[in-house]
Each structure stands twice: as structure tokens, then as C-alpha cells.
Short mmCIF file of C-alpha atoms in Angstrom, two decimals:
data_model
loop_
_atom_site.label_atom_id
_atom_site.label_comp_id
_atom_site.label_asym_id
_atom_site.label_seq_id
_atom_site.Cartn_x
_atom_site.Cartn_y
_atom_site.Cartn_z
CA MET A 23 21.74 -18.15 43.77
CA MET A 24 18.05 -18.39 43.02
CA PRO A 25 17.23 -20.55 40.11
CA SER A 26 15.85 -18.68 36.81
CA ILE A 27 12.61 -19.03 35.17
CA PRO A 28 13.04 -18.48 31.56
CA LEU A 29 10.73 -15.71 29.99
CA PRO A 30 8.48 -17.51 27.86
CA PHE A 31 7.30 -19.82 30.94
CA VAL A 32 6.78 -16.35 33.11
CA VAL A 33 4.22 -14.89 30.23
CA ALA A 34 2.44 -18.40 30.36
CA LEU A 35 2.25 -17.92 34.02
CA LEU A 36 0.56 -14.48 33.85
CA LEU A 37 -1.55 -15.76 31.14
CA ALA A 38 -2.83 -18.65 32.94
CA VAL A 39 -3.88 -15.75 35.63
CA LEU A 40 -5.81 -14.17 32.93
CA PHE A 41 -7.08 -17.70 32.06
CA VAL A 42 -8.52 -18.34 35.28
CA ARG A 43 -10.15 -15.10 35.62
CA ILE A 44 -12.28 -15.51 32.48
CA VAL A 45 -13.22 -18.66 33.66
CA ALA A 46 -14.44 -17.79 36.93
CA GLN A 47 -16.76 -15.49 34.66
CA ARG A 48 -18.85 -17.89 33.45
CA ASP A 49 -19.79 -15.97 30.71
CA ARG A 50 -20.88 -17.53 27.20
CA PHE A 51 -19.74 -15.16 25.39
CA PHE A 52 -15.93 -15.44 26.70
CA ARG A 53 -16.00 -18.89 25.55
CA PRO A 54 -13.82 -18.36 22.30
CA THR A 55 -11.57 -16.12 24.52
CA THR A 56 -10.62 -18.58 27.27
CA VAL A 57 -9.88 -21.21 23.83
CA PHE A 58 -8.13 -18.38 22.58
CA VAL A 59 -6.01 -17.33 26.21
CA ALA A 60 -5.71 -21.07 26.17
CA ALA A 61 -4.01 -20.93 22.90
CA CYS A 62 -1.64 -18.55 23.96
CA ILE A 63 -0.93 -20.39 27.03
CA LEU A 64 0.02 -23.79 24.76
CA LEU A 65 1.84 -21.96 22.38
CA VAL A 66 4.54 -19.75 24.65
CA VAL A 67 4.86 -23.02 26.93
CA THR A 68 5.74 -24.67 23.71
CA VAL A 69 8.23 -21.28 23.03
CA GLY A 70 9.74 -21.89 25.91
CA LEU A 71 10.72 -26.06 25.52
CA ARG A 72 11.57 -25.41 22.41
CA TRP A 73 14.10 -23.36 23.51
CA THR A 74 15.18 -24.50 26.74
CA THR A 75 15.13 -28.40 26.23
CA ASP A 76 14.89 -28.29 22.26
CA LEU A 77 13.68 -31.62 22.21
CA ARG A 78 12.53 -33.42 19.19
CA TRP A 79 9.07 -33.84 20.06
CA ILE A 80 8.88 -30.23 20.87
CA ARG A 81 10.41 -29.50 17.42
CA PHE A 82 7.98 -31.49 15.83
CA LEU A 83 5.00 -29.82 17.69
CA GLN A 84 5.73 -26.36 18.04
CA PRO A 85 5.58 -24.73 14.72
CA VAL A 86 1.28 -27.22 14.35
CA VAL A 87 0.65 -25.17 18.05
CA ALA A 88 1.81 -21.81 16.34
CA ALA A 89 -0.22 -22.73 13.45
CA LEU A 90 -3.06 -22.80 15.47
CA LEU A 91 -3.26 -19.61 17.05
CA PRO A 92 -4.34 -17.54 14.16
CA PRO A 93 -7.80 -19.20 13.56
CA ILE A 94 -8.28 -19.08 17.03
CA ALA A 95 -7.68 -15.71 17.30
CA TRP A 96 -10.19 -15.11 14.04
CA PHE A 97 -12.78 -17.02 15.37
CA CYS A 98 -12.55 -15.27 19.13
CA PHE A 99 -12.77 -11.69 17.54
CA SER A 100 -15.53 -12.81 15.25
CA GLU A 101 -17.39 -12.77 18.00
CA LEU A 102 -18.30 -9.24 18.40
CA ARG A 103 -19.65 -9.05 14.65
CA GLY A 104 -22.38 -11.86 16.02
CA PRO A 105 -22.68 -15.32 16.10
CA TYR A 106 -20.26 -17.06 13.28
CA ARG A 107 -22.53 -19.75 11.09
CA ARG A 108 -19.94 -20.23 8.42
CA ARG A 109 -17.77 -24.32 8.16
CA TYR A 110 -14.91 -24.72 10.57
CA TRP A 111 -12.71 -27.51 9.31
CA PRO A 112 -11.45 -25.11 6.25
CA HIS A 113 -9.57 -23.20 8.89
CA LEU A 114 -8.01 -26.51 9.88
CA LEU A 115 -6.54 -27.17 6.55
CA VAL A 116 -3.45 -25.16 7.23
CA PRO A 117 -2.60 -26.53 10.79
CA VAL A 118 -2.92 -30.05 9.19
CA ALA A 119 -0.21 -28.83 6.55
CA ILE A 120 1.96 -27.88 8.88
CA LEU A 121 1.58 -31.49 10.54
CA ILE A 122 2.78 -32.79 7.08
CA LEU A 123 5.49 -30.24 6.68
CA SER A 124 7.17 -31.19 10.28
CA ALA A 125 6.92 -34.45 10.19
CA SER A 126 8.88 -34.24 6.78
CA TRP A 127 11.33 -31.73 7.79
CA GLN A 128 14.17 -33.88 8.02
CA ASN A 129 13.41 -35.13 4.56
CA TRP A 130 13.58 -32.43 2.98
CA HIS A 131 13.61 -28.95 5.01
CA SER A 132 10.04 -27.97 4.48
CA PRO A 133 10.05 -23.78 4.50
CA ILE A 134 7.94 -23.95 7.26
CA ASP A 135 8.81 -20.85 8.60
CA LEU A 136 7.68 -19.23 5.67
CA VAL A 137 4.37 -21.00 5.60
CA LEU A 138 3.75 -20.01 9.48
CA ALA A 139 4.74 -16.15 8.58
CA LEU A 140 1.82 -15.92 5.50
CA LEU A 141 -0.53 -17.73 7.85
CA TYR A 142 -0.19 -15.02 10.45
CA PHE A 143 -0.16 -12.12 7.97
CA ALA A 144 -3.06 -14.08 6.31
CA TYR A 145 -5.60 -14.19 9.41
CA ALA A 146 -4.67 -9.96 10.03
CA ALA A 147 -5.68 -9.25 6.88
CA SER A 148 -8.60 -11.08 7.87
CA LEU A 149 -9.15 -9.15 10.77
CA VAL A 150 -8.22 -5.96 9.66
CA HIS A 151 -10.76 -6.27 6.61
CA LYS A 152 -13.41 -7.39 8.97
CA ALA A 153 -12.69 -4.42 11.54
CA PHE A 154 -12.76 -1.80 8.37
CA VAL A 155 -15.73 -3.37 6.85
CA SER A 156 -17.92 -3.13 10.13
CA HIS A 157 -17.42 0.27 10.42
CA GLY A 158 -17.11 -0.09 13.80
CA ASN A 159 -20.62 -1.51 13.84
CA PHE A 160 -19.40 -4.87 15.84
CA ASP A 161 -23.26 -6.58 16.70
CA ASN A 162 -22.23 -8.02 20.31
CA ALA A 163 -20.19 -4.84 21.41
CA ARG A 164 -21.84 -2.10 23.55
CA LEU A 165 -22.11 0.80 21.06
CA ALA A 166 -20.52 3.12 23.73
CA ASP A 167 -17.11 1.16 23.55
CA GLY A 168 -17.38 0.43 19.55
CA GLY A 169 -14.30 2.03 18.96
CA GLU A 170 -12.43 -0.12 21.33
CA ALA A 171 -13.77 -3.08 20.20
CA HIS A 172 -12.65 -1.76 16.48
CA ARG A 173 -9.13 -0.88 17.94
CA ALA A 174 -8.96 -4.19 20.11
CA VAL A 175 -9.10 -6.20 16.95
CA LEU A 176 -6.75 -3.85 14.94
CA VAL A 177 -4.62 -4.64 17.89
CA VAL A 178 -4.79 -8.36 17.48
CA ALA A 179 -4.33 -8.54 13.54
CA GLY A 180 -1.14 -6.28 14.61
CA LEU A 181 -0.31 -8.87 17.13
CA LEU A 182 -0.57 -11.60 14.44
CA SER A 183 1.48 -9.71 11.76
CA ALA A 184 4.43 -9.30 14.42
CA SER A 185 4.26 -13.06 15.33
CA GLY A 186 4.39 -13.39 10.83
CA MET A 187 7.73 -11.43 10.98
CA ILE A 188 9.12 -12.98 14.36
CA ASP A 189 9.06 -16.23 12.21
CA LEU A 190 11.00 -14.20 9.08
CA LEU A 191 13.49 -13.38 11.35
CA ILE A 192 13.98 -16.54 13.14
CA ALA A 193 14.72 -18.48 9.64
CA ALA A 194 16.70 -15.20 8.76
CA ASP A 195 18.65 -15.73 11.51
CA PHE A 196 19.44 -19.18 10.91
CA ASP A 197 20.22 -18.98 7.69
CA LEU A 198 22.17 -15.75 8.12
CA TYR A 199 23.74 -16.92 11.41
CA ARG A 200 23.06 -20.21 12.58
CA GLY A 201 20.18 -18.96 15.10
CA SER A 202 22.71 -17.37 17.38
CA HIS A 203 20.12 -14.66 17.82
CA ALA A 204 17.15 -16.26 17.86
CA ALA A 205 16.86 -16.49 21.29
CA SER A 206 16.61 -13.34 22.00
CA ILE A 207 14.34 -12.68 19.07
CA VAL A 208 11.76 -14.81 21.28
CA ALA A 209 12.38 -13.63 24.37
CA ALA A 210 11.05 -9.80 22.52
CA ALA A 211 8.61 -11.18 21.05
CA ASN A 212 7.37 -12.52 24.90
CA MET A 213 7.74 -9.54 26.02
CA LEU A 214 4.81 -7.89 24.00
CA THR A 215 2.79 -10.95 24.21
CA LEU A 216 0.73 -10.57 27.26
CA PRO A 217 0.13 -6.64 26.78
CA VAL A 218 -1.19 -7.41 23.84
CA VAL A 219 -3.53 -10.30 24.92
CA ALA A 220 -4.63 -8.73 28.18
CA TYR A 221 -5.80 -4.98 26.52
CA ALA A 222 -7.46 -7.34 23.77
CA ILE A 223 -9.21 -9.72 26.24
CA ALA A 224 -9.98 -6.87 28.60
CA VAL A 225 -11.78 -4.59 25.77
CA MET A 226 -13.37 -7.21 24.34
CA GLY A 227 -14.97 -8.27 27.86
CA ARG A 228 -15.36 -4.98 29.16
CA SER A 229 -17.64 -4.73 25.34
CA VAL A 230 -19.72 -7.18 25.67
CA PRO A 231 -22.82 -7.15 27.43
CA GLU A 232 -25.27 -10.11 28.73
CA SER A 233 -27.48 -11.59 26.15
CA ASP A 234 -30.91 -10.57 25.84
CA ALA A 235 -33.39 -13.87 25.99
CA SER A 236 -35.92 -11.95 25.80
CA LEU A 237 -36.22 -10.35 22.41
CA PRO A 238 -36.64 -12.28 19.08
CA ASP A 239 -33.66 -14.04 17.31
CA GLU A 240 -31.68 -12.96 14.56
CA THR A 241 -33.52 -15.73 12.30
CA SER A 242 -37.09 -14.57 12.64
CA VAL A 243 -36.56 -11.01 12.66
CA ALA A 244 -34.57 -11.67 9.25
CA ALA A 245 -37.58 -13.26 8.34
CA GLU A 246 -39.92 -10.45 9.03
CA PHE A 247 -38.23 -7.95 7.00
CA PRO A 248 -37.42 -7.10 2.79
CA THR A 249 -34.81 -9.44 1.05
CA ALA A 250 -31.42 -7.34 0.93
CA ALA A 251 -32.30 -6.37 -2.90
CA HIS A 252 -35.04 -4.42 -1.36
CA ALA A 253 -33.34 -3.20 1.09
CA ALA A 254 -30.16 -1.67 -0.59
CA THR A 255 -32.72 1.33 -2.29
CA ASP A 256 -32.78 4.73 -0.93
CA ASP A 257 -35.79 4.79 0.48
CA HIS A 258 -35.79 1.94 2.26
CA HIS A 259 -32.81 3.19 3.81
CA ARG A 260 -34.61 6.69 5.27
CA HIS A 261 -37.50 4.10 6.25
CA ILE A 262 -34.94 2.37 8.48
CA VAL A 263 -32.96 5.85 9.95
CA GLU A 264 -36.67 7.24 10.55
CA THR A 265 -37.62 3.94 12.18
CA ILE A 266 -33.98 4.75 14.53
CA GLU A 267 -35.06 8.29 14.87
CA ALA A 268 -38.23 7.34 16.20
CA ALA A 269 -37.45 4.63 18.70
CA MET A 270 -34.76 6.96 20.20
CA ARG A 271 -36.98 9.78 20.60
CA ASP A 272 -39.67 7.98 21.98
CA LYS A 273 -38.99 4.67 23.77
CA LYS A 274 -35.05 6.53 24.95
CA LEU A 275 -33.35 3.24 23.94
CA PHE A 276 -30.18 5.24 23.83
CA ARG A 277 -30.62 4.90 28.12
CA ASP A 278 -29.58 1.02 27.94
CA PRO A 279 -26.21 1.09 28.54
CA ASP A 280 -25.74 -2.18 27.22
CA LEU A 281 -26.88 -1.37 23.94
CA THR A 282 -25.48 -3.12 20.97
CA LEU A 283 -26.24 -3.08 17.55
CA ARG A 284 -27.49 -6.81 18.13
CA ARG A 285 -29.81 -5.99 20.53
CA LEU A 286 -30.94 -2.90 18.45
CA SER A 287 -31.69 -5.19 16.05
CA ARG A 288 -33.80 -7.34 17.86
CA ARG A 289 -36.05 -4.61 19.63
CA LEU A 290 -36.32 -3.17 16.17
CA ALA A 291 -36.56 -6.47 14.55
CA ILE A 292 -34.51 -5.24 11.74
CA PRO A 293 -31.38 -6.91 10.23
CA SER A 294 -28.46 -5.37 11.84
CA ARG A 295 -26.46 -5.31 8.69
CA GLN A 296 -29.64 -2.86 6.86
CA ILE A 297 -29.14 -0.81 10.26
CA SER A 298 -25.18 -0.27 9.77
CA ALA A 299 -25.82 0.28 5.81
CA ALA A 300 -28.66 2.38 6.31
CA ILE A 301 -26.83 4.52 8.88
CA ASN A 302 -23.53 4.68 7.01
CA ARG A 303 -25.03 4.77 3.81
CA THR A 304 -27.29 8.19 4.72
CA SER A 305 -24.69 9.62 7.33
CA SER A 306 -21.30 8.55 6.49
CA ARG A 307 -21.16 7.66 10.87
CA ASN A 308 -21.75 4.36 11.98
CA VAL A 309 -24.25 3.37 14.41
CA SER A 310 -22.61 3.33 17.33
CA GLN A 311 -21.66 7.23 17.15
CA VAL A 312 -25.27 8.47 16.09
CA VAL A 313 -26.50 5.91 19.35
CA ASN A 314 -23.39 8.20 21.43
CA GLU A 315 -24.97 11.59 19.65
CA TYR A 316 -28.16 10.95 20.96
CA ARG A 317 -26.75 10.17 24.75
CA VAL A 318 -24.80 13.43 24.30
CA ARG A 319 -27.43 15.44 23.45
CA GLU A 320 -29.61 13.90 26.45
CA ALA A 321 -26.68 14.47 28.17
CA MET A 322 -26.38 18.45 27.19
CA ARG A 323 -29.86 18.76 28.34
CA LEU A 324 -29.17 17.64 32.24
CA LEU A 325 -26.48 19.57 32.42
CA ARG A 326 -28.36 22.77 31.16
CA GLU A 327 -31.27 21.96 32.81
CA THR A 328 -30.73 20.00 36.44
CA ASN A 329 -28.03 20.22 39.34
CA LEU A 330 -27.47 16.55 38.73
CA PRO A 331 -23.43 15.99 39.16
CA ILE A 332 -21.67 15.30 35.61
CA THR A 333 -21.09 12.03 36.58
CA ALA A 334 -24.98 11.16 36.94
CA ALA A 335 -25.81 12.91 33.81
CA MET A 336 -23.08 10.84 32.16
CA LEU A 337 -25.07 7.21 33.80
CA GLU A 338 -28.47 8.86 32.92
CA SER A 339 -27.72 9.10 29.56
CA GLY A 340 -26.52 6.37 29.05
CA PHE A 341 -22.64 6.04 29.03
CA GLN A 342 -20.56 3.75 31.29
CA THR A 343 -17.59 5.11 31.23
CA LYS A 344 -15.94 9.09 32.12
CA SER A 345 -13.21 8.50 28.93
CA ASN A 346 -16.26 7.19 26.59
CA PHE A 347 -18.55 9.82 27.94
CA ASN A 348 -16.11 12.49 27.84
CA ARG A 349 -14.27 11.58 23.92
CA GLU A 350 -17.87 11.53 22.88
CA PHE A 351 -19.35 14.93 24.05
CA LEU A 352 -16.00 16.71 23.00
CA ARG A 353 -16.30 15.06 19.57
CA VAL A 354 -19.93 16.30 19.42
CA THR A 355 -19.82 19.69 20.95
CA GLY A 356 -16.33 20.86 21.04
CA THR A 357 -16.00 21.31 24.45
CA THR A 358 -15.86 19.59 27.72
CA PRO A 359 -18.99 18.84 29.95
CA ARG A 360 -17.65 20.70 33.17
CA GLU A 361 -17.40 23.39 30.41
CA TYR A 362 -20.55 23.39 28.54
CA ARG A 363 -22.11 23.28 31.80
CA ARG A 364 -19.80 26.31 33.11
CA GLY A 365 -20.68 28.24 29.79
CA ASN A 366 -24.59 27.82 30.04
CA MET A 367 -24.42 27.45 25.97
CA GLY A 368 -28.24 27.59 26.11
CA ASP A 369 -30.43 24.88 23.57
CA ALA A 370 -28.00 21.75 22.65
CA SER A 371 -29.02 22.38 19.17
CA ASP A 372 -26.51 25.16 18.73
CA ALA A 373 -23.72 23.31 20.27
CA VAL A 374 -23.97 20.47 17.32
CA THR A 375 -24.21 20.82 14.04
CA ALA A 376 -26.33 18.45 13.05
CA GLN A 377 -28.29 16.75 15.62
CA PRO A 378 -29.05 12.62 15.13
CA GLY A 379 -33.37 12.33 14.79
CA SER A 380 -33.13 15.73 12.25
CA PRO A 381 -33.87 16.02 9.22
CA SER A 382 -30.19 16.39 8.69
CA LEU A 383 -29.26 13.08 9.64
CA GLY A 384 -28.97 12.05 5.82
CA THR A 385 -26.82 14.71 4.73
CA ARG A 386 -24.10 15.24 7.21
#
């Protein structure tokens, strides 16, 4: 009879394979991701030991390890919005508090599960807030993949919320049924962990390009540009939009498949937050949508005026994946690239209500 391996350890093994693959890429943007996956592995192994051995020191350690995952996830996916410059130590206060509660649990049965659940819910809410405040404009994510990055952050927030719910379910199970269903709850949770983590890491890895050291850094860009108070005026927003339009029209920046909000900011010498605010204020769209509209416009021209295959036109216009290309082409034109070429629709402006770069950008 073959020995059975508890499910948490199987999940930990698969996460370890993912960890090795990430480390092998040796990209600085994956450093936070590496820590996040390592934390997931440690947590899953600790949970596995907790429910297979029930050793006292494992029972003490497990909630402390669990308390580390939300802040690590938060820091990891904050990288999409740019380098984090605030202090790290406040995020360690709750894990330290959990450490104290776990050490004193035998004395007064402290509400560790409730505190952990609140911790997971709080960080999930923070990630959701980041996703929506950014309007899909992540500094370090490729603009073509802005939607995917947005969804990845929401998925991780959902994972944290689900973990908080699981902590509450396990606590309720111990109160009502003496923990008779806890092992099944943990097994179901582990079944959900791996695909969610793998999806989020894959999206982050695909959407973050290599850095461009030849461009000015954000500090010098912010120093050369007007203050935030001045930047809040409508005239300033229009000036930024005109600058973007000129760069897209004259320098064809949209053809760079690795273009990010951060890279666009450094090339235009305009702080990324001001670019994002100007686009959102004048057009009710995000930067990713506007740049992708330039790409679609170029793809329409190529499909109409050349015999390039559709895939070649996609790559020439700045897209990297067919899924993003087809989705954005359909959003802008209302038709697919194949149907557009087959129908020979004529002037691209007839197919788009308001083209990026036109005077109607601010009214759409």
C-alpha cells in the first residue's frame, strides 16, 4: 500500500516548484514575488504540520506565520504601482501582537482567529482600494496588460478575504462541533491556494518588463515638473494630454510593447500620477485604454493599407498577446481584426467614436 501525502504538503511542493522557477529568472521585480511565494510555502507547510502532528510549538507558530502573509502580499503587489517608500515597521505590529496572543493563549484563550480574520480582511480591503484608486494605471505594469494586472490584484484580495473567512469557519467549528470539520475546511482551502497564487504570480511576471536605466528617475522628473496644487487645474490637465498626444503621434511611443506608466512618465518628464489624473479627468478612461487605442488605430491602418498578417500587424502596433489585441480591437472598433480586414472599412476614423489624439479626447 502506497503512503499517502497530506494535501498541504502536495500544495507546498508545487509552490516550491513555482518558487524555483521565479528565482531562476533573476529579475529584480520578482524579489517581492519570491518572498510572497516563500511565505505561502511556509504557511502551507505549517498548516500541514498543525493538522498532522499537532505539536505544541507548531500550534504556537502557525498563527504567527499566518499573520505575516497579508502584509507580504500587500508589499508584493504594491510593486505594480511603483516602489514603496514608506516605513515597513508598522506592518509588523499585528504579527507581533499575534505572537504575544499565541504565547499567552493557554492562560486566557485569546481570540487569535478573530484577530487573524480581521487582519486578512483589512489587507484585502487595502488591495481592493489600491486597485480601484489606480484606475488600472499601475506604474510598473505594461499598459497592454493593465487590465490583467488589475484583476490579479483583485484575485489576491479575494484570496486574503477567503482566508479570513476560513479562519472564522474553523473558529466556529471548534466552538460548535469541537473541530470535527476543521481538517476538511483546511483541505478545501489548500485546493484553492495553488491556482490562485500561480495565476497572480504569472500575471505579475508577464506584465512587469525590465527596467530602463537610461531614462531619468522619478525624483528628477518630479523636481522638474509643477507642484501637485498647480497640476490640479484643468489647463494643466489639458497640457499634459496634449503632450501625450504629441509624443504618441510624433515618437510613436505606443509601439513599445514594454511601455508602462512609469516608463511613459520618465520619457515625458511628467510624474506618473499627473499623467494618470489628467487622462482620467479629461477622458474618463485610464492610461492603458488610451495607449491601446493608439495601438488599435495603428493596427487598423496596417490591416487596411498593407498585406501584413494579422499577427504581424498586432506586433507592429505594440501588442504582445492575441487576447489583449482582440479584446482592445473589439472595444474600440466594435468588430474583430479579421472582420475589419474582410470588410475593408476604409478610413479608421469611421470606426472609432473618438480617436485618441483627436480634439474630442477630453469629452469622451
